[in-house]
Coordinates of C-alpha atoms in Angstrom, one line a residue:
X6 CA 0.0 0.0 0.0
X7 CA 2.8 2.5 1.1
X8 CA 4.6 1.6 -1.7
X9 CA 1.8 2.6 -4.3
X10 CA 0.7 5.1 -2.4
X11 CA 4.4 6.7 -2.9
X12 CA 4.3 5.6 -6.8
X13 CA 0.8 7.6 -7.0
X14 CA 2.8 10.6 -5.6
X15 CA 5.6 10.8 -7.4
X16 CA 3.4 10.6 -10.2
X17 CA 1.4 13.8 -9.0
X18 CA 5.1 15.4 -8.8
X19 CA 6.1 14.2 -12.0
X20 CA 2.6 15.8 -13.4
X21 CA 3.1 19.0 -11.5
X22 CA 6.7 19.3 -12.7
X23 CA 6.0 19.1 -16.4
X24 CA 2.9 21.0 -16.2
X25 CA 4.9 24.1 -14.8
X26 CA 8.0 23.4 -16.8
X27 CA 5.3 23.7 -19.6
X28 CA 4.7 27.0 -18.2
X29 CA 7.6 28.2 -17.3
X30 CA 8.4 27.4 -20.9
X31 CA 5.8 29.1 -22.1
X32 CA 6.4 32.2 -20.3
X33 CA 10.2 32.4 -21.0
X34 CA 9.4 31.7 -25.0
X35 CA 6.7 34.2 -24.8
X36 CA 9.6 36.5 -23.2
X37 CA 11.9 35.9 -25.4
X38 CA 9.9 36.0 -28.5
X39 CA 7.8 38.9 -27.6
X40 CA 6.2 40.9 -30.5
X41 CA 8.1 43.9 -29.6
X42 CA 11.2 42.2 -29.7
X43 CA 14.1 42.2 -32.5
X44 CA 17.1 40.4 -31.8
X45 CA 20.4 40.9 -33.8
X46 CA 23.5 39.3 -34.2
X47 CA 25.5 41.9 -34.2
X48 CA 29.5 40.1 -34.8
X49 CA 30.9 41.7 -31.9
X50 CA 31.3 42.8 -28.0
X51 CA 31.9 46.6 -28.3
X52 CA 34.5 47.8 -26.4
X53 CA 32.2 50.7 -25.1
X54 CA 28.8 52.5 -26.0
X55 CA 30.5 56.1 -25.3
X56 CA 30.1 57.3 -28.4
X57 CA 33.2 59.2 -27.3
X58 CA 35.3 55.6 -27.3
X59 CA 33.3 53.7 -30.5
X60 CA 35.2 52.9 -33.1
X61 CA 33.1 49.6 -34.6
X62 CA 30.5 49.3 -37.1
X63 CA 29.4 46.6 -34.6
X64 CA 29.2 49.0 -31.9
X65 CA 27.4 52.1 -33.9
X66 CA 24.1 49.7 -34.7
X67 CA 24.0 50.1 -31.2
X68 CA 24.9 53.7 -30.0
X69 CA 22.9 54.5 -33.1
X70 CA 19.8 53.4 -31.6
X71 CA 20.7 55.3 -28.5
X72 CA 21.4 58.7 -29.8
X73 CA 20.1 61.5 -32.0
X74 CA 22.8 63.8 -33.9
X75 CA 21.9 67.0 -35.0
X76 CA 21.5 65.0 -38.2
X77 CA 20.1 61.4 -38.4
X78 CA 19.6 58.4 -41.3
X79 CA 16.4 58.1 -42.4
X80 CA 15.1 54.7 -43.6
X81 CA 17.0 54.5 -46.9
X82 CA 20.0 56.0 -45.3
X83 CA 19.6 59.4 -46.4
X84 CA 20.7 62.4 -44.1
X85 CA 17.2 64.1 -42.5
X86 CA 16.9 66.8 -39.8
X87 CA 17.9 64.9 -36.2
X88 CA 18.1 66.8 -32.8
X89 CA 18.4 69.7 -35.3
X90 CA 14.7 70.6 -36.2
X91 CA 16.4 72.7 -39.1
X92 CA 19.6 75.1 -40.1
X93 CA 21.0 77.9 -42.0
X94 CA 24.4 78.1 -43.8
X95 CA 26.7 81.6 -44.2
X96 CA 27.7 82.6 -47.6
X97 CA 31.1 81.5 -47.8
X98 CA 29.7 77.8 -46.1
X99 CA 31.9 77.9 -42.8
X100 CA 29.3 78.7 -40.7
X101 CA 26.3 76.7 -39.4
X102 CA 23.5 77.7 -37.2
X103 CA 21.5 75.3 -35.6
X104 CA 17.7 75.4 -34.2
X105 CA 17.1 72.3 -31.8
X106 CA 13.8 70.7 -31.7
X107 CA 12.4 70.1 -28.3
X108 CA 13.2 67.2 -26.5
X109 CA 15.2 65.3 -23.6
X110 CA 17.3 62.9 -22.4
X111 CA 15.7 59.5 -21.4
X112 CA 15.9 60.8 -18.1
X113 CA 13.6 63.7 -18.7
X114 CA 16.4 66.0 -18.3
X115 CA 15.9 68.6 -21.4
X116 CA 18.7 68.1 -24.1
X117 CA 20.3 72.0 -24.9
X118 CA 22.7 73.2 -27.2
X119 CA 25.2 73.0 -24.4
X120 CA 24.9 69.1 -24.5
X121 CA 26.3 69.2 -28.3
X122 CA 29.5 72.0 -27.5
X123 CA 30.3 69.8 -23.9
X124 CA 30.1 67.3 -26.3
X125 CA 32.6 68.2 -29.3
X126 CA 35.0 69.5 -26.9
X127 CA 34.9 66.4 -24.5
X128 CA 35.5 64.2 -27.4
X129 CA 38.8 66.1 -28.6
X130 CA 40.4 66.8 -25.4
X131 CA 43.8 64.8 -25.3
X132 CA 43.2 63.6 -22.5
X133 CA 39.7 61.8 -23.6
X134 CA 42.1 60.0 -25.8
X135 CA 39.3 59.2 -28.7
X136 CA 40.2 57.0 -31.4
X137 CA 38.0 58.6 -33.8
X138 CA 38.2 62.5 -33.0
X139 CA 39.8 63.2 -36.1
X140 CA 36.8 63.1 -38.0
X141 CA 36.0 66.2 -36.2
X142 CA 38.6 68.4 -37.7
X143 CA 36.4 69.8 -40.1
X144 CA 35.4 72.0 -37.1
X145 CA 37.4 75.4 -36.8
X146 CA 40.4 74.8 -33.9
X147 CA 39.0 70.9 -33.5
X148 CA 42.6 69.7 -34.9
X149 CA 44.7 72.2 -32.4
X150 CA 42.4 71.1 -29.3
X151 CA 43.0 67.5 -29.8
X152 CA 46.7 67.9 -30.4
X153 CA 47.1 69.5 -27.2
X154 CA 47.8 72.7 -28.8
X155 CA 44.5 75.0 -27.7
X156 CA 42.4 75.2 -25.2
X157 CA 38.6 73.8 -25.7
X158 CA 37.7 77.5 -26.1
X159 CA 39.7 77.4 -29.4
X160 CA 36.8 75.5 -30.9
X161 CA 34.6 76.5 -33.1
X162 CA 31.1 76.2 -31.3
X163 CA 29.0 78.4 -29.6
X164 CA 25.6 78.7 -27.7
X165 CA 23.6 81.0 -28.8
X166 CA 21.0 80.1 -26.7
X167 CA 19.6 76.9 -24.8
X168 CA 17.9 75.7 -28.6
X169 CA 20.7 77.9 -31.0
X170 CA 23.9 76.3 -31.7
X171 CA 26.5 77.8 -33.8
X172 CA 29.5 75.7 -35.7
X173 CA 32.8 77.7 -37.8
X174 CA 34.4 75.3 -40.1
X175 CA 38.1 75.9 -41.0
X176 CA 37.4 75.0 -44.2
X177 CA 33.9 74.0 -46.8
X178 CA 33.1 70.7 -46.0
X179 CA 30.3 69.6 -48.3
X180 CA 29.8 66.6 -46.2
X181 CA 29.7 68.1 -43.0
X182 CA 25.5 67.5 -42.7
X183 CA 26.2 64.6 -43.1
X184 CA 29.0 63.9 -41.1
X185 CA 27.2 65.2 -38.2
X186 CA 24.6 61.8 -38.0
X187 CA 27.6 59.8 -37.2
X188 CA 28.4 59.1 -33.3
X189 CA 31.4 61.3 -33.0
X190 CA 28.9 64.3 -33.4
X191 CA 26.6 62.6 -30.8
X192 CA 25.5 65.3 -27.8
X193 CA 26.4 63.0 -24.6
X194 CA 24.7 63.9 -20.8
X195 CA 26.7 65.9 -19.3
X196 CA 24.9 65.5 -16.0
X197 CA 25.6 61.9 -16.1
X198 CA 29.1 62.2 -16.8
X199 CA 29.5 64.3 -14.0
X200 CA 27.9 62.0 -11.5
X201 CA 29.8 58.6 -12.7
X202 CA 32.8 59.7 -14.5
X203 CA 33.6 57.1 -17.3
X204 CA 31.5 54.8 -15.8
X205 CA 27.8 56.6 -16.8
X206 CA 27.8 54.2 -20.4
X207 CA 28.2 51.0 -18.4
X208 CA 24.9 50.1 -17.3
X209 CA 21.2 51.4 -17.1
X210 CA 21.7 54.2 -15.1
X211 CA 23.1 55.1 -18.9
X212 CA 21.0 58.1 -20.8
X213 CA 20.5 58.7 -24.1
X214 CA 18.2 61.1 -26.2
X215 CA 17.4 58.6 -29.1
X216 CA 14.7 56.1 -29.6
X217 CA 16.3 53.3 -27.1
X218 CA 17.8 53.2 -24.2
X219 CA 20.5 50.6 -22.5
X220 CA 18.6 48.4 -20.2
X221 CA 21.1 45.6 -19.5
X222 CA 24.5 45.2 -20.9
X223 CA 25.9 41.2 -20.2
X224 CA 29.4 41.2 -21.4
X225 CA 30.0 38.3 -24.4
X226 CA 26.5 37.4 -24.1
X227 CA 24.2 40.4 -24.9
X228 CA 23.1 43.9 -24.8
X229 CA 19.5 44.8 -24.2
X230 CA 18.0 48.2 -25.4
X231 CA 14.2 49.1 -24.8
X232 CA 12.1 51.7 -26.0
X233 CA 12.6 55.3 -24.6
X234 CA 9.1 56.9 -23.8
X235 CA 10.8 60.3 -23.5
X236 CA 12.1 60.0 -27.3
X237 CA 10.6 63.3 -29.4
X238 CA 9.1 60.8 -31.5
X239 CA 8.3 57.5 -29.0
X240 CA 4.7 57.1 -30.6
X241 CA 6.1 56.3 -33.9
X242 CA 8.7 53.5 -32.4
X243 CA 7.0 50.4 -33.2
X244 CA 9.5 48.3 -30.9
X245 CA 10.0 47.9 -27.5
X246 CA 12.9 45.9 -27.3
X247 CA 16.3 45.6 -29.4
X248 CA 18.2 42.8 -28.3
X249 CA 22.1 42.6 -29.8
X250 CA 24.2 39.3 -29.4
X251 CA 28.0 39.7 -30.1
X252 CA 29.0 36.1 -31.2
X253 CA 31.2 36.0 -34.3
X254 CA 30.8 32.7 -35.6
X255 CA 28.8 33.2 -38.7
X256 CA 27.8 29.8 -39.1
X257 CA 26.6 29.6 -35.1
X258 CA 24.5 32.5 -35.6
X259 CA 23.1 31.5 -38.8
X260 CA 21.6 28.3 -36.9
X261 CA 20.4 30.6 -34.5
X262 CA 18.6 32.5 -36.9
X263 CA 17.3 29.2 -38.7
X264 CA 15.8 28.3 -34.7
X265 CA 14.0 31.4 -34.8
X266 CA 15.8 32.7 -31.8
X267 CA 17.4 35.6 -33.8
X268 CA 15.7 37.8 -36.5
X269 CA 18.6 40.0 -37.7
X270 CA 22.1 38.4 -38.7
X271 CA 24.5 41.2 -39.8
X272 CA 26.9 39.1 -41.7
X273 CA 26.8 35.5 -43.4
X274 CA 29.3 33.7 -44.4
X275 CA 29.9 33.4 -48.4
X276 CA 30.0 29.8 -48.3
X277 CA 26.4 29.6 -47.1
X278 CA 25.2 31.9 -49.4
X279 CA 23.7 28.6 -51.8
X280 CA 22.1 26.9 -48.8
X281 CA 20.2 30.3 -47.9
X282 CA 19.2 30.8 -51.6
X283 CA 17.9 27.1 -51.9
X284 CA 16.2 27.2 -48.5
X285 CA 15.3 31.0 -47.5
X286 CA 15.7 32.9 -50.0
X287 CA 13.1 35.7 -48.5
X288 CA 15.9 36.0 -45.2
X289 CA 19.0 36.9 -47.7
X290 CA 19.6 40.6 -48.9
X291 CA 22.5 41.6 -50.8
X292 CA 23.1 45.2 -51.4
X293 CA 26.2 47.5 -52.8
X294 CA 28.1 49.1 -49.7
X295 CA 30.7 51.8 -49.4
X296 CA 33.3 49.9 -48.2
X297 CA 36.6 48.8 -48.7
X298 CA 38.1 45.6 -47.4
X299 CA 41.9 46.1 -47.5
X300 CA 45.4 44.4 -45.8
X301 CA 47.2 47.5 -43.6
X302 CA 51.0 46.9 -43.6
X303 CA 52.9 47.8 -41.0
X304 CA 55.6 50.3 -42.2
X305 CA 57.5 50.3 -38.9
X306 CA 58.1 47.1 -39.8
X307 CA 61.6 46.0 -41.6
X308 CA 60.8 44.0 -44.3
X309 CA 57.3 45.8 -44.7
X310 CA 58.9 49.3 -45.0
X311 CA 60.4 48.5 -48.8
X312 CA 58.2 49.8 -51.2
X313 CA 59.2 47.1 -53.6
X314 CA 58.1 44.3 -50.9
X315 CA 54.4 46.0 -50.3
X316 CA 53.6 46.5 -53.9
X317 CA 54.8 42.8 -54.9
X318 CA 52.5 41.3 -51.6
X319 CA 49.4 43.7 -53.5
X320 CA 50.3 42.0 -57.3
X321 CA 50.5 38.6 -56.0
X322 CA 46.7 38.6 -54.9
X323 CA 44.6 37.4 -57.3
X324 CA 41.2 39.6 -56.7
X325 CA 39.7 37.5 -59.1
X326 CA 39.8 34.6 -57.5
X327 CA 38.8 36.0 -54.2
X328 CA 35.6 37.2 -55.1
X329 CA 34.4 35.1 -57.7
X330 CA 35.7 32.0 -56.4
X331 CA 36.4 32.8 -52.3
X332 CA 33.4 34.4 -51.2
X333 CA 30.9 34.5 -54.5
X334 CA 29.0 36.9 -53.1
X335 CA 29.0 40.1 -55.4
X336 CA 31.8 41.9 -53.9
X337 CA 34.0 44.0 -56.5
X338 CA 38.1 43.5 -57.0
X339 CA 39.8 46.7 -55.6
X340 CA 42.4 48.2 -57.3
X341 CA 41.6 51.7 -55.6
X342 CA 41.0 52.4 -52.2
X343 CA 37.9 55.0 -52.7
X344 CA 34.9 52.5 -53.5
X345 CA 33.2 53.3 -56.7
X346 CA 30.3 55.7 -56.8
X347 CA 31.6 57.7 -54.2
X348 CA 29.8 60.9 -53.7
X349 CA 31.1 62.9 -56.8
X350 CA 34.0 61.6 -56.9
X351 CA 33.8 60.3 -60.4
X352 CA 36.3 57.3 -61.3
X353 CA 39.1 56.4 -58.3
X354 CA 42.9 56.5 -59.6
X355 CA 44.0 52.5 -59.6
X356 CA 47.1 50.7 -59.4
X357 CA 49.4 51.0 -62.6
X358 CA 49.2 47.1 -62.5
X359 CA 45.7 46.7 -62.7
X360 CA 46.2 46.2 -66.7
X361 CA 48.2 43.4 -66.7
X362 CA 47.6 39.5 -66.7
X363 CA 47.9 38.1 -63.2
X364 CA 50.8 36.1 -64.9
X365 CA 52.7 39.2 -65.7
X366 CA 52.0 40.4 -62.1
X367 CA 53.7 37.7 -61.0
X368 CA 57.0 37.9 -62.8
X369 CA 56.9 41.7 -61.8
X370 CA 56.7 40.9 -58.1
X371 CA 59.1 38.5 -58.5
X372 CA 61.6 41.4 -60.1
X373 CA 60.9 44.0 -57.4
X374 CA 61.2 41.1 -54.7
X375 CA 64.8 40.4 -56.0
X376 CA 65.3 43.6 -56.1
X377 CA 64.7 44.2 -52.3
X378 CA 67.0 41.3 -51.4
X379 CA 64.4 38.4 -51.6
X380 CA 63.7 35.6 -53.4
X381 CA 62.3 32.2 -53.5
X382 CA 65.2 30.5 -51.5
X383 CA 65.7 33.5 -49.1
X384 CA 61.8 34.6 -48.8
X385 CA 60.4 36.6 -45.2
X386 CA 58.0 35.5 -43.1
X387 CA 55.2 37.5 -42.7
X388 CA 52.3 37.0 -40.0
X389 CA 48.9 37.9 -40.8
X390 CA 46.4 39.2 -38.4
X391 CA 42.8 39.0 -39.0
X392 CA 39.5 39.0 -36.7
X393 CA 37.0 35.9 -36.1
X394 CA 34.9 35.2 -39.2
X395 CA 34.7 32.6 -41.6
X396 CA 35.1 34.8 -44.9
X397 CA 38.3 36.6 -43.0
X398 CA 40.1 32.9 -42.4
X399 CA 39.0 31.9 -45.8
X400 CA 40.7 35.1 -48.0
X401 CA 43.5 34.9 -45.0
X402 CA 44.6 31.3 -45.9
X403 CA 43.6 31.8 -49.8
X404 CA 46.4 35.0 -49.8
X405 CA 48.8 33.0 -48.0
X406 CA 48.9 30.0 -50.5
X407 CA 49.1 33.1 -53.4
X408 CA 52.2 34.7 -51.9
X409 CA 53.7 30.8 -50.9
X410 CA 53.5 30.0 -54.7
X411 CA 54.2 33.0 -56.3
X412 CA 56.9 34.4 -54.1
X413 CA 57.8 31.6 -51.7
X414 CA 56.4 34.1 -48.9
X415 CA 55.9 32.2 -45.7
X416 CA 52.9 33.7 -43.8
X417 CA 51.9 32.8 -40.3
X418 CA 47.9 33.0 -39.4
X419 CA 47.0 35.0 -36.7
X420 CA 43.6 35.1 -35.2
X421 CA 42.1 37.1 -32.5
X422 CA 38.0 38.2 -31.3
X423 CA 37.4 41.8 -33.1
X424 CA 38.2 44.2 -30.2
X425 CA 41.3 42.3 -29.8
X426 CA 42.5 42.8 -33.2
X427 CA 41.3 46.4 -33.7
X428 CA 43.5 47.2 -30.7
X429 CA 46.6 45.7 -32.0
X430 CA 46.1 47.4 -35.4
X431 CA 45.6 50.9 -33.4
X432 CA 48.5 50.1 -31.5
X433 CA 50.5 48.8 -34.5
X434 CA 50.7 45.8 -32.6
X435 CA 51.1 43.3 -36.1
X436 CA 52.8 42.8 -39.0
X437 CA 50.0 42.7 -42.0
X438 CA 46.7 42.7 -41.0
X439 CA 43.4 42.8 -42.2
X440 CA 40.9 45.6 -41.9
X441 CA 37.3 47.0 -43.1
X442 CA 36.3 50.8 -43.4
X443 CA 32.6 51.2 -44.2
X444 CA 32.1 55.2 -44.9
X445 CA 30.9 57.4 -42.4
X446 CA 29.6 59.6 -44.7
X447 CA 29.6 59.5 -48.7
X448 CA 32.9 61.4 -49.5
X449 CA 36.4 60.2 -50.5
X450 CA 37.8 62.3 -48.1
X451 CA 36.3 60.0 -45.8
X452 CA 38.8 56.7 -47.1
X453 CA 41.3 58.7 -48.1
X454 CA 41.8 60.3 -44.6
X455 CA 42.8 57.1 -43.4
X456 CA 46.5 57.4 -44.7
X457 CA 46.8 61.0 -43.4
X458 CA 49.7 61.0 -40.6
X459 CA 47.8 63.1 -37.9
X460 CA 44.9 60.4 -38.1
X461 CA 46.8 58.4 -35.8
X462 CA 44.2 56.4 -34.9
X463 CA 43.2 54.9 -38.1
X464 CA 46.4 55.7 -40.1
X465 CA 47.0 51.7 -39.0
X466 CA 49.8 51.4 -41.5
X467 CA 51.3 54.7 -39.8
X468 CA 51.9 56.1 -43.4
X469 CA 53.7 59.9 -43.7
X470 CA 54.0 61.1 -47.0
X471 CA 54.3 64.8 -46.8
X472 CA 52.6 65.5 -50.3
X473 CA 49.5 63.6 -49.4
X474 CA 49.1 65.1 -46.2
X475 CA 49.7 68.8 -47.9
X476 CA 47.1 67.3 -50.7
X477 CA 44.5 66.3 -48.7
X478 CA 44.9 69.3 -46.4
X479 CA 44.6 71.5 -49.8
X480 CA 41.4 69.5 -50.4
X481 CA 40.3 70.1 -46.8
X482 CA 40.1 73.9 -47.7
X483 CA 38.8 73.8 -51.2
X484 CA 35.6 74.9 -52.0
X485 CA 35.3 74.2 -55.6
X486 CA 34.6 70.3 -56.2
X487 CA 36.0 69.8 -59.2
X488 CA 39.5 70.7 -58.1
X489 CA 39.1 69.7 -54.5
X490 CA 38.3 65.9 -56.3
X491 CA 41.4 66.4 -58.3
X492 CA 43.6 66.9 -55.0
X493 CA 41.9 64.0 -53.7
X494 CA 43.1 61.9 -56.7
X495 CA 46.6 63.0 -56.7
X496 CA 46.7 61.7 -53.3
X497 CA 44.8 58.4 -54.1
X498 CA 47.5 58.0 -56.5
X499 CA 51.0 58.5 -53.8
X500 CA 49.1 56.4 -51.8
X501 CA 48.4 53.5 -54.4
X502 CA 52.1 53.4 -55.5
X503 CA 53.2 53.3 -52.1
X504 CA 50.7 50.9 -51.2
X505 CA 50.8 51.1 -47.4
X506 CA 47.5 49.6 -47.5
X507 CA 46.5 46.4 -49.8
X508 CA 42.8 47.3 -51.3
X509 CA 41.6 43.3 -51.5
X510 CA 37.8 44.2 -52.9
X511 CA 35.3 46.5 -52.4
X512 CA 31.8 45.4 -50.0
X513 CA 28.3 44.1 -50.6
X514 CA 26.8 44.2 -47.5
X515 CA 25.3 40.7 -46.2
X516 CA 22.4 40.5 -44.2
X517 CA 19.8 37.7 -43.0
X518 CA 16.3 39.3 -42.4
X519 CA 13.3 37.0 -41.2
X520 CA 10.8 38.4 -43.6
X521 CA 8.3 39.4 -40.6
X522 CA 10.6 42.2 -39.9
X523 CA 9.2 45.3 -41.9
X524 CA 10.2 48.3 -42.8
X525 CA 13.7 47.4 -43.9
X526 CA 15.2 49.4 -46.9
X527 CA 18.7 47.9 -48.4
X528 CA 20.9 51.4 -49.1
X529 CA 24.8 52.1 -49.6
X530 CA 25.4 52.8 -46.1
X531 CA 23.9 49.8 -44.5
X532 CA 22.2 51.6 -41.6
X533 CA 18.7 50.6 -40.7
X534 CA 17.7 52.8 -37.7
X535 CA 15.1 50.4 -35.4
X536 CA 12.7 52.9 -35.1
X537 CA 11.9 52.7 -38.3
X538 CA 11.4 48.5 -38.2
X539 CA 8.5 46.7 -36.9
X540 CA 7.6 43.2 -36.3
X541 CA 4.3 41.7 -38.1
X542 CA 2.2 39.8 -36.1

């Protein structure tokens, strides 16, 4: 009797248990898969969401949800009126007034012209030490404040009043509108930053004046962001909840996807590309990108510092081969660094090589290799860096057997997570390395800044050529776009001849969708705000 009696109960236990594990189950799916909710693999932990300290495209789908620029994207990427409800431009096109629209931080604290000049001058102090506050030199005394050599009075914005801001170019910057959606630009909370010190954009006692706000950030696992009610424009945020996952593996996000525990997969990698045509072709969109996918080399570096040595690496890689039979994905051979269809820019200066057969690139590489001291019995190592992804390991190893066979080049494969390697190639911390730049705004100066010395940031290579800095300065300061183009291409072309960086191919972007997800608009710049997206039911 006892003993049935205890069979009976743990029966009734057994019943209990899966009948709440059903809805615990239940509730967490329903949590998880909530109507409200996107979720994005996003290929990366960012390294902060200070806008002041961002330096990832990984990171900026995030902070980009979070803020509002005097200028924002719209939908199809275009530049639209942001914080900035609208603005007038002097004559000569150095000076730009600013009317703010009404709104506040996610705190209810009201957002003033003051945020924006705290702002600029916080993120060009030395001693903020921000990788990206270069791009801000467009600004009148920006350069001289960041170098240490001006006070942040010396720069060019004023407050005209609490909704009247007032920014003095040192030079006509036709881009500058647009330059101003990007994160560098972003107003931060100066009241926040007062009360936590570098520690306000760590958790959710973070505040931002965009359509989302940081609820919970777990590191290497995820970042949650949920609607702000206090955003100027709430009532037309479909969303409530943007949830970002930084794993890199392609192929372990795509079967996340393919579960239907993530909606949004930021990169795929090319050898899945058939599978996803054959069996969801509604997820896959392809688009062109302004982007350039290139190999820095290290010019402190003794064998990479010979001219001869870098421009026989470039000839020895068959483009060709990369893209149609590598990755198969659409992306263009680069034999410039400026990406096609670059704002006016017209067609980019390429490599005097680009001409011949790849045979005949051989047996020139091989003659400036010999030149240099090197050849097939006496060849250099050379280690290559790149960051976690399928497509980078592939076009890694792929290069490697190309510079093995053509000029007995040894190359060692070095892998490291994305932050990691970002940080060695800011630090010149490598050999030969690969890098990505998707533009910030669509303008050559944009790429070609890149190999300016006082970028020292993204200058990875750590190339100084006086005439291209004194070109792309000239270009800086040119107000006629016809010749400020052609000063752009005379500096394309030093730089391509002294090839401190590699162009490899120019970007599609690569993105899986789940067709529920509306609102999304392929365009050049990849950028697809999430208050513009909605779920359908």
């Amino acid at each position: 009797m006892k003993i049935k009696q205890l069979k009976n109960l743990k029966a009734s236990l057994l019943a209990v248990s899966v009948a709440l594990s059903g809805v615990l189950l239940t509730t967490t799916d329903n949590d998880a898969y909530a109507a409200g909710t996107l979720r994005i693999g996003n290929m990366g932990e960012p390294a902060s969401l200070d806008p002041h300290y961002t330096s990832g495209v990984w990171e900026s789908r995030i902070v980009g949800n979070m803020f509002l620029g005097l200028t924002t994207e719209a939908a199809d990427g275009s530049i639209i009126p942001g914080a900035a409800e609208s603005w007038s431009v002097s004559d000569d096109g150095l000076v730009y007034t600013f009317t703010l629209r009404d709104h506040t931080w996610s705190d209810g604290q009201p957002v003033v012209a003051e945020d924006f000049k705290l702002a600029l001058q916080r993120i060009l102090r030395p001693e903020t030490a921000a990788g990206y506050a270069s791009l801000l030199y467009t600004i009148k005394g920006a350069e001289l404040v960041n170098t240490g050599k001006a006070g942040p009075e010396a720069l060019g914005v004023e407050v005209i009043d609490d909704k009247t801001l007032e920014i003095t170019l040192s030079g006509p910057a036709p881009y500058f509108i647009a330059q101003l959606a990007h994160y560098t630009a972003y107003p931060v909370p100066a009241h926040k930053i007062k009360e936590l010190g570098r520690d306000w954009a760590k958790d959710d006692r973070m505040v931002s004046n965009g359509a989302f706000t940081l609820s919970q950030w777990t590191p290497n696992s995820e970042i949650r962001l949920e609607k702000n009610p206090n955003f100027y424009d709430a009532e037309n945020v479909s969303l409530d909840e943007l949830v970002f996952y930084p794993q890199e593996d392609r192929s372990a996000v795509l079967k996340r996807v393919r579960a239907g525990e993530i909606d949004i997969q930021t990169d795929f990698a090319s050898s899945d590309l058939k599978w996803l045509e054959a069996n969801m072709p509604d997820y896959v969109r392809i688009a062109p990108y302004l982007g350039v996918y290139y190999y820095p080399l290290n010019l402190n570096d003794e064998v990479l510092k010979d001219t001869r040595v870098r421009e026989a690496l470039a000839m020895t890689i068959d483009r060709k081969i990369l893209t149609e039979k590598v990755l198969k994905t659409g992306e263009v051979a680069a034999y410039s660094f400026v990406p096609p269809g670059t704002g006016d820019y017209g067609q980019s200066p390429e490599v005097s090589w680009k001409t011949m057969s790849q045979k005949e690139r051989v047996a020139e590489a091989k003659r400036l290799m010999k030149e240099a001291g090197y050849d097939k019995d006496n060849a250099p190592t050379i280690q290559l860096s790149y960051n976690t992804s399928e497509n980078h390991k592939k076009i890694a190893i792929a290069v490697a057997a190309m510079w093995k066979k053509a000029l007995g080049v040894k190359t060692e494969l070095f892998n490291t997570e994305v932050k990691v390697h970002y940080d060695n190639l800011k630090t010149r911390t490598f050999q030969a390395g690969r890098a990505g730049w998707i533009a910030d705004y669509n303008d050559p100066q944009n790429f070609l800044s890149l190999m300016e010395s006082r970028n020292s940031s993204q200058n990875y290579s750590d190339f100084n050529d006086n005439q291209y800095n004194e070109l792309m300065r000239a270009a800086e300061l040119e107000s006629g776009p016809v010749k400020r183009n052609e000063l752009m291409r005379q500096a394309e072309v030093i730089a391509l001849k002294a090839m401190p960086n590699i162009p490899i191919y120019h970007y599609v972007s690569k993105n899986l969708v789940n067709p529920k997800v509306e609102g999304w608009v392929d365009n050049a710049s990849d950028i697809h705000l999430a208050r513009y997206l909605s779920i359908k039911e």
